[in-house]
Short mmCIF file of C-alpha atoms in Angstrom, two decimals:
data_model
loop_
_atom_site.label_atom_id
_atom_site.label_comp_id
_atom_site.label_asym_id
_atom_site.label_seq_id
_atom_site.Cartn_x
_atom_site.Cartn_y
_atom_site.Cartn_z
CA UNK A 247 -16.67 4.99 -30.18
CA UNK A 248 -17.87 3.89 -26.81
CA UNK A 249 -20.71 6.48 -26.95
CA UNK A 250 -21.83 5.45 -29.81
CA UNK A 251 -22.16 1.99 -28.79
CA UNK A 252 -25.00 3.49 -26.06
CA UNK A 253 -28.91 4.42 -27.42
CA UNK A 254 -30.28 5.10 -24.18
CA UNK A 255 -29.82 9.05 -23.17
CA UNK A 256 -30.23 8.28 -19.70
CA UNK A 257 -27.28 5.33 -19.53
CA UNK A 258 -25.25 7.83 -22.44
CA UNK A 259 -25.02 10.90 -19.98
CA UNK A 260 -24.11 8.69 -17.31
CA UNK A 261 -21.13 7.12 -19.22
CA UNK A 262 -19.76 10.43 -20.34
CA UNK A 263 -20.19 11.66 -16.28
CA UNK A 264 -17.83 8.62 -15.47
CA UNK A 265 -15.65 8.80 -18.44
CA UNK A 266 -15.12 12.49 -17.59
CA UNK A 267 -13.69 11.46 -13.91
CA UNK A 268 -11.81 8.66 -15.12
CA UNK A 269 -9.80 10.90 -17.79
CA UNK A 270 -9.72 13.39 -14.76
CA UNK A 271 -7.65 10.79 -12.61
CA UNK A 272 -5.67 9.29 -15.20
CA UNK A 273 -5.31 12.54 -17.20
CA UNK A 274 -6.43 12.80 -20.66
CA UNK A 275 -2.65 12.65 -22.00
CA UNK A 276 -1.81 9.57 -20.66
CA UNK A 277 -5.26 7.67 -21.02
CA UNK A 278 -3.71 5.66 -24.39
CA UNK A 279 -0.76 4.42 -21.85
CA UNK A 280 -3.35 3.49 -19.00
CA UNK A 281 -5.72 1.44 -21.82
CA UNK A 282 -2.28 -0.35 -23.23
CA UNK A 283 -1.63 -1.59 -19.39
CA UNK A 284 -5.28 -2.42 -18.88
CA UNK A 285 -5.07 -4.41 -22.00
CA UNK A 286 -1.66 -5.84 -21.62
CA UNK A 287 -3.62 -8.00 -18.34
CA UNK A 288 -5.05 -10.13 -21.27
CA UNK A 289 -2.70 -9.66 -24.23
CA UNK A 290 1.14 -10.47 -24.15
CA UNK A 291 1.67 -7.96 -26.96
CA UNK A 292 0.03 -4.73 -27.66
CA UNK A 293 1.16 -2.04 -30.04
CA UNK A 294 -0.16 1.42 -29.09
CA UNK A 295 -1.41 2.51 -33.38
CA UNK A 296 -3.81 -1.02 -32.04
CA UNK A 297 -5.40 -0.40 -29.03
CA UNK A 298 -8.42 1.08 -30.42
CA UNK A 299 -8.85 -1.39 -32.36
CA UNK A 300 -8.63 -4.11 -30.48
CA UNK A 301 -11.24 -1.83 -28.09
CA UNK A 302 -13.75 -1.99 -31.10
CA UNK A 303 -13.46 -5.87 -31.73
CA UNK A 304 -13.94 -6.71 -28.09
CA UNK A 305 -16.71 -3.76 -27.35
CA UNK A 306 -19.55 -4.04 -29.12
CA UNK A 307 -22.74 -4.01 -26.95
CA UNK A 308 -23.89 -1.33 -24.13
CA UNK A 309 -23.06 -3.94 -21.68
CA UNK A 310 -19.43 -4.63 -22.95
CA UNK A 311 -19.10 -0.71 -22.48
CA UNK A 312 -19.84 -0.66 -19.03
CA UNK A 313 -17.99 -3.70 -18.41
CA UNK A 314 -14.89 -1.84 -19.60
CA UNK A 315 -15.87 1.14 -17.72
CA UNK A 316 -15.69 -0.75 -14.07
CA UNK A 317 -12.83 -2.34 -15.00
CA UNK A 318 -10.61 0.70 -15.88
CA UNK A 319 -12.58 2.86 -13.17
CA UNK A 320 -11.37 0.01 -10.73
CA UNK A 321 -7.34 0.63 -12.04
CA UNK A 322 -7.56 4.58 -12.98
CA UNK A 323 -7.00 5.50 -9.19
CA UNK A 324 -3.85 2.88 -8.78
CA UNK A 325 -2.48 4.17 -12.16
CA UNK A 326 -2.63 7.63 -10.93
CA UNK A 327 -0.84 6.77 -7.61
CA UNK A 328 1.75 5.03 -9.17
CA UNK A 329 2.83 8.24 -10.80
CA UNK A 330 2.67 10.08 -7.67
CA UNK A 331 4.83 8.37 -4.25
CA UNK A 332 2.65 11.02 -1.97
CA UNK A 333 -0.65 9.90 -3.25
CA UNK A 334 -3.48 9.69 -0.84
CA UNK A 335 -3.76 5.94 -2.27
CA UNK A 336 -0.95 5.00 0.07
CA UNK A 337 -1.97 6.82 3.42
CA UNK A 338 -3.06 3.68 4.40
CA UNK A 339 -0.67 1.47 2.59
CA UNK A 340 2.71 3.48 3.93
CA UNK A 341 5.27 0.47 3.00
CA UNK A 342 4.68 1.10 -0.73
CA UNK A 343 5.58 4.66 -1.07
CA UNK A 344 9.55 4.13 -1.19
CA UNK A 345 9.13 1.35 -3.91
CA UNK A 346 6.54 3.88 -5.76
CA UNK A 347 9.19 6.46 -5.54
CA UNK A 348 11.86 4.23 -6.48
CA UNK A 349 10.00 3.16 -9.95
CA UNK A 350 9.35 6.41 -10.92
CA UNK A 351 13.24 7.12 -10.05
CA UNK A 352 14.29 4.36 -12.39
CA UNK A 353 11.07 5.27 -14.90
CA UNK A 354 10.10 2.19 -15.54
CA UNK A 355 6.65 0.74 -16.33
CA UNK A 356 6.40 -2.25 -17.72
CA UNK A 357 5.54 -3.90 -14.38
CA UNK A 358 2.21 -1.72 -14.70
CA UNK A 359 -0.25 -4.64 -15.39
CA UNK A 360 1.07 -6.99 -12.91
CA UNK A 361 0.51 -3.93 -10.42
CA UNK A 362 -3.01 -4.01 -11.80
CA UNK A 363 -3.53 -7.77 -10.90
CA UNK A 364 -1.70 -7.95 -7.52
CA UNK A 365 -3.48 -4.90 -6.44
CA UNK A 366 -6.97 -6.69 -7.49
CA UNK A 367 -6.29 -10.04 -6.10
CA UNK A 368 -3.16 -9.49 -3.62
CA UNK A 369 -4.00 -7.98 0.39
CA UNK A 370 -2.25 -5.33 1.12
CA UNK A 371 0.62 -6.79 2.38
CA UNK A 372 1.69 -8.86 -0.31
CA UNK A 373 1.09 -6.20 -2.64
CA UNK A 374 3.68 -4.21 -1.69
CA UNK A 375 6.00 -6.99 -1.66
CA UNK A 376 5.27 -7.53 -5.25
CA UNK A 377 5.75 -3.93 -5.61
CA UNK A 378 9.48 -4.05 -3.78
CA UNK A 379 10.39 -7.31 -5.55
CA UNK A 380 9.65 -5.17 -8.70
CA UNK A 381 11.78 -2.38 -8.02
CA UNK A 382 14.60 -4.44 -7.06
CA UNK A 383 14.32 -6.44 -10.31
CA UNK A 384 14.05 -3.40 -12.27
CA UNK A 385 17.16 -1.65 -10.15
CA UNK A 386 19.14 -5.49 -11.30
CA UNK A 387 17.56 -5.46 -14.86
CA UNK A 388 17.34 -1.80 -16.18
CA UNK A 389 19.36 0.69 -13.99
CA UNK A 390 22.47 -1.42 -13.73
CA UNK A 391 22.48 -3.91 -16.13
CA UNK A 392 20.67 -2.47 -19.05
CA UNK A 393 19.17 -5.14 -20.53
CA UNK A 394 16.52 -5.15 -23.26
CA UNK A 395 13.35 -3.79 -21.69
CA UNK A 396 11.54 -5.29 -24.99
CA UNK A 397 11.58 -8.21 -22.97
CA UNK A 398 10.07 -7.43 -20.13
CA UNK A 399 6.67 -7.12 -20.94
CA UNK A 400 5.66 -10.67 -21.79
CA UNK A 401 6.91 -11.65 -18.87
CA UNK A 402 4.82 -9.01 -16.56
CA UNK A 403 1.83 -10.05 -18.94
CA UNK A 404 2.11 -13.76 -17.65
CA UNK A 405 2.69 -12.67 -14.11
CA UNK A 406 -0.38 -10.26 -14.04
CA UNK A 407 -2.18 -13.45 -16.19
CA UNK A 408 -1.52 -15.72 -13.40
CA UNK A 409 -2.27 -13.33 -10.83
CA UNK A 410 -5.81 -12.91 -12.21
CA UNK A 411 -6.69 -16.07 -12.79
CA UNK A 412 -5.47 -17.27 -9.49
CA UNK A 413 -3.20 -19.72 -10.46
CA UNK A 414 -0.07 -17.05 -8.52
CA UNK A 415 -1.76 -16.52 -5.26
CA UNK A 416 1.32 -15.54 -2.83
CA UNK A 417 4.60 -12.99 -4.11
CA UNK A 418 6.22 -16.53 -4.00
CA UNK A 419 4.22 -17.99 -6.82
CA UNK A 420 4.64 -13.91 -8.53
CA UNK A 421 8.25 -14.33 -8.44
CA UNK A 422 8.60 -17.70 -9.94
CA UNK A 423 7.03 -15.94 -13.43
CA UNK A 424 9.20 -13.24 -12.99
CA UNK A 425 12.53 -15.47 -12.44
CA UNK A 426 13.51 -15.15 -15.50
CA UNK A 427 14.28 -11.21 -15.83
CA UNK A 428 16.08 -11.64 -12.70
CA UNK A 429 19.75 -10.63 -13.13
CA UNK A 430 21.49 -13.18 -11.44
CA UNK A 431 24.22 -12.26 -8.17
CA UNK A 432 27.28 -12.79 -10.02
CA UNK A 433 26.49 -10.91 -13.39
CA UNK A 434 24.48 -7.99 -11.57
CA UNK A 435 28.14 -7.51 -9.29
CA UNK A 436 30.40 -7.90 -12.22
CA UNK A 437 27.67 -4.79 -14.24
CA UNK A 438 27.63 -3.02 -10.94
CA UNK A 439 31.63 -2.84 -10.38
CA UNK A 440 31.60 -1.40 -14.19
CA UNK A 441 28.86 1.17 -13.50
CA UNK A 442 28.59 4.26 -14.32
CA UNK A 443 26.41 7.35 -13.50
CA UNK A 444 26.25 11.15 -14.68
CA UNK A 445 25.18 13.33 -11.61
CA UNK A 446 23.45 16.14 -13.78
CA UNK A 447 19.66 16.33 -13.90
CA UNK A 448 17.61 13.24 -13.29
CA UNK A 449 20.18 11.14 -12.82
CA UNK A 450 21.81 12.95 -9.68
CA UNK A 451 18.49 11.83 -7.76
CA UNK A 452 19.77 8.60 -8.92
CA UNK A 453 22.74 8.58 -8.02
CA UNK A 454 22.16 10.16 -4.56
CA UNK A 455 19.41 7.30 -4.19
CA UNK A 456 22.04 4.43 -5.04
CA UNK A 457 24.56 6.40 -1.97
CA UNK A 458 21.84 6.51 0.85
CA UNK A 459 21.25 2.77 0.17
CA UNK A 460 24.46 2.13 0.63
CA UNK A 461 25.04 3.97 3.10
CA UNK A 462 22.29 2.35 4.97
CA UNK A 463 22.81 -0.69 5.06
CA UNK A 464 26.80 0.01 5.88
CA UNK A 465 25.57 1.58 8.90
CA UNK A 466 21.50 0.42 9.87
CA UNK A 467 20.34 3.81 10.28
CA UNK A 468 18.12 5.30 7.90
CA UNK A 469 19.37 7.80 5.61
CA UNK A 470 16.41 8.64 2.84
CA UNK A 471 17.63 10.45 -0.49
CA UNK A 472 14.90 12.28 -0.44
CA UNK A 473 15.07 13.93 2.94
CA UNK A 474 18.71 13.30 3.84
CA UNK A 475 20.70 16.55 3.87
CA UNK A 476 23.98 15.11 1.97
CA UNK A 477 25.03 15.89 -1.54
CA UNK A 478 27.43 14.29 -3.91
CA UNK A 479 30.63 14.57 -3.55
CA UNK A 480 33.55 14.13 -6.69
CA UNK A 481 36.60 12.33 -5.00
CA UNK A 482 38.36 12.98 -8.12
CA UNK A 483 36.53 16.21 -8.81
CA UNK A 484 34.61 16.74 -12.20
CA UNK A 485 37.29 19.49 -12.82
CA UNK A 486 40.74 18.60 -11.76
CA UNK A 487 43.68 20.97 -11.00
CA UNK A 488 46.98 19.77 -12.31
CA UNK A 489 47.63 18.73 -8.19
CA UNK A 490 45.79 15.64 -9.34
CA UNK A 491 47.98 14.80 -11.87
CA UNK A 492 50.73 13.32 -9.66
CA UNK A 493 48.63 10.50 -8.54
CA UNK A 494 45.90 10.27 -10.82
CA UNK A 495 46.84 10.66 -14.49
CA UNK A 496 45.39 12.86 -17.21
CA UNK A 497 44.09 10.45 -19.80
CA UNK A 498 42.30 8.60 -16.92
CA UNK A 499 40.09 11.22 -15.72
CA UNK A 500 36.87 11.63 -18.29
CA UNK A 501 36.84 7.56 -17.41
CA UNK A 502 37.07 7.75 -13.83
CA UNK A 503 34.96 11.07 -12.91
CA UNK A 504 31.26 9.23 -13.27
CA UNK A 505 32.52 5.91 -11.59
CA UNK A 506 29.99 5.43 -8.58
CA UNK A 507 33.17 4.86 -6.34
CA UNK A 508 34.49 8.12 -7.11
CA UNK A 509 30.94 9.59 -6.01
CA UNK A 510 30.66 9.87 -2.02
CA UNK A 511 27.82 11.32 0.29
CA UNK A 512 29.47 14.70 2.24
CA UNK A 513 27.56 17.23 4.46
CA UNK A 514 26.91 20.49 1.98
CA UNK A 515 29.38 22.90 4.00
CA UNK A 516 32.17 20.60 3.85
CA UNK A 517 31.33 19.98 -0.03
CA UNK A 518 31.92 23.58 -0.41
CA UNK A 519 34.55 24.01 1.47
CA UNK A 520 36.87 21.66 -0.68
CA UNK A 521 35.53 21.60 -4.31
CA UNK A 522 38.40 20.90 -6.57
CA UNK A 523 40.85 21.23 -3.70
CA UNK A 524 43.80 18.73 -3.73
CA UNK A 525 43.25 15.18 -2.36
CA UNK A 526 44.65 16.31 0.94
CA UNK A 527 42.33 19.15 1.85
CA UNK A 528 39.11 16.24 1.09
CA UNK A 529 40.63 13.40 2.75
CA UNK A 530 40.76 15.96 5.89
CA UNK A 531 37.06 16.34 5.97
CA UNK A 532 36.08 12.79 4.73
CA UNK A 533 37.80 11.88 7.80
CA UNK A 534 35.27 14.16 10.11
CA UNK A 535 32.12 12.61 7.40
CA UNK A 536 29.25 11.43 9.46
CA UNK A 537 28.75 9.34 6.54
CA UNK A 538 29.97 5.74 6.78
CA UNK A 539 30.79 5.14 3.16
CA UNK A 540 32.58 8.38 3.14
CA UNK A 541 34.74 7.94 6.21
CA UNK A 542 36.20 4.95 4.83
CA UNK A 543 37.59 6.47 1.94
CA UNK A 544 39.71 8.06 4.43
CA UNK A 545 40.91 4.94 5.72
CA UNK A 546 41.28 2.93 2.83
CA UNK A 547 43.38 5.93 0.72
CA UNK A 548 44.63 8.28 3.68
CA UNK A 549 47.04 9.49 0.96
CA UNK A 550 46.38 9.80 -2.29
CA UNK A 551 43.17 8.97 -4.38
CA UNK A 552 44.30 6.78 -7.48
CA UNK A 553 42.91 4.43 -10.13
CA UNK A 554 43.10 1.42 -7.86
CA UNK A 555 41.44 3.01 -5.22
CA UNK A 556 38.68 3.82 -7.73
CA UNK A 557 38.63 0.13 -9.24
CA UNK A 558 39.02 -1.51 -5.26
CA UNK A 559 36.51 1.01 -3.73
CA UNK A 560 34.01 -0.02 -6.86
CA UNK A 561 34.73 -3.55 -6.31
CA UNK A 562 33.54 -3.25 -2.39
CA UNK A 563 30.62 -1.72 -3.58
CA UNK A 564 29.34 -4.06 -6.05
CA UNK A 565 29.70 -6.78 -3.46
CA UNK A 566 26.78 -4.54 -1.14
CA UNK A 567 25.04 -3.97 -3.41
CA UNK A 568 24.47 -7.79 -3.87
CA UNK A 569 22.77 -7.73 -0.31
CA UNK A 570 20.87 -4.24 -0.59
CA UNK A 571 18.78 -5.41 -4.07
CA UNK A 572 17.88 -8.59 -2.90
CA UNK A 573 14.99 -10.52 -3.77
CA UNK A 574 13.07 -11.94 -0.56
CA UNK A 575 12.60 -15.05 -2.46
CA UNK A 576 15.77 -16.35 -4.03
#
């Protein structure tokens, strides 16, 4: 359609040169996703079977073509490095690769168009506070809670809205449109003492992730999921011998196994070395952990691993994880 709209076969082959890099950085499968973000700067509500549509009432003259073609030239490259943490887009902007990584950990995108604005109107700086502030309401909001992500949307549309039109000039003034998706302390402890995680396929980055925060801020040294050498330990392992039966009973076990307090971060030899081992043979090398979070299991239940351990340890938890997802601005 946008061809069409172009006479002149000079301007026409240069259109289809840029249109061929711009599906080239933004990939030709996800091109209807990138136009629905573009879009969604203007529009509160777009449905994907109407987004060519609404690209045929608002394009209509060669000039509205090109028009469109700066403006999704100008957000093709950030779309494409928001898919991608290691992007050359952030060699100079360092401080928003975690928070990149972190979205794409939590896939979650509805935040896309306010991206687009901050990025556009936003230095550097305060960009990537916008872009933590979004992961950490998206952590509160999606990962933990679960709360309708239909909602979300209008609310990034008035963000990105304000954003554009100046009227949000500081992550300040961003955050007060996006108070209202913020889960509040008190509920996002109560969902986080309840939560639960499977550790197979995605979701064991996930979990990991969640550990090395913790573990963190219990200590103040670094410890990155992606690089840290640790893997996830079952305190109450996924396949229990009959040992565990003494302390732990039966028909609590499917319940208990995917708690995040009965995950732990342990060094990969030690993991091996006590796999579904009685609680005694772990507790020996949770002792020895260089991991904080880990060690304290071994102070807190020296003995025996049980169902209040699981509820107390998941309790302790919650209450961190309170101070590690923090907004800057509440």
């Amino acid at each position: 359609y946008l061809f069409s709209c172009v006479k002149v076969p000079a301007d026409l082959e240069a259109l289809q040169r840029r249109w061929r890099a711009l599906i080239g950085t933004v990939r030709q499968e996800r091109f209807p996703e990138f136009l629905r973000y573009h879009l969604l700067c203007e529009e509160p509500r777009i449905r994907s079977e109407r987004l060519f549509k609404i690209v045929r009432e608002r394009v209509k003259t060669p000039s509205d073509v090109f028009a469109l073609m700066e403006a999704l030239e100008r957000r093709g490259e950030l779309f494409a490095a928001l898919s991608d943490a290691t992007h050359e887009y952030w060699t100079e902007n360092p401080a928003c690769r975690p928070h990149v990584r972190d979205l794409l950990l939590f896939r979650v995108r509805q935040m896309t168009p306010l991206l687009f604005a901050a990025w556009e109107r936003l230095d550097p700086a305060d960009f990537a506070r916008v872009l933590k502030m979004v992961s950490v309401l998206s952590f509160r909001y999606s990962v933990v809670s679960g709360l309708n992500t239909n909602e979300l949307e209008p609310v990034y549309h008035d963000a990105a809205k304000a954003v554009l039109d100046r009227q949000a000039r500081t992550p300040s003034d961003v955050f007060e449109r996006l108070r209202s998706i913020l889960v509040e302390d008190e509920k996002f402890e109560q969902d986080f003492a309840r939560f639960v995680i499977d550790t197979s396929g995605q979701r064991k980055k996930l979990a990991k992730y969640i550990l090395a925060r913790l573990e963190q801020d219990a200590t103040g040294r670094a410890c990155d999921p992606d690089t840290d050498p640790a893997t996830i330990e079952h305190v109450l392992p996924e396949n229990p011998s009959a040992e565990w039966e003494g302390a732990f009973p039966r028909e609590k076990w499917d319940a208990a196994t995917y708690r995040l307090a009965n995950l732990t971060l342990l060094e990969s030899t030690a993991n091996r070395r006590v796999g579904n081992a009685p609680y005694a043979e772990k507790v020996a090398e949770y002792a020895k952990s260089r991991y904080a979070i880990t060690q304290e299991i071994a102070k807190r239940a020296p003995d025996a691993w049980t169902v209040e351990h699981v509820d107390d340890r998941q309790s302790r938890l919650a209450q961190r994880a309170v101070h590690v997802w923090r907004i800057d601005f509440t």
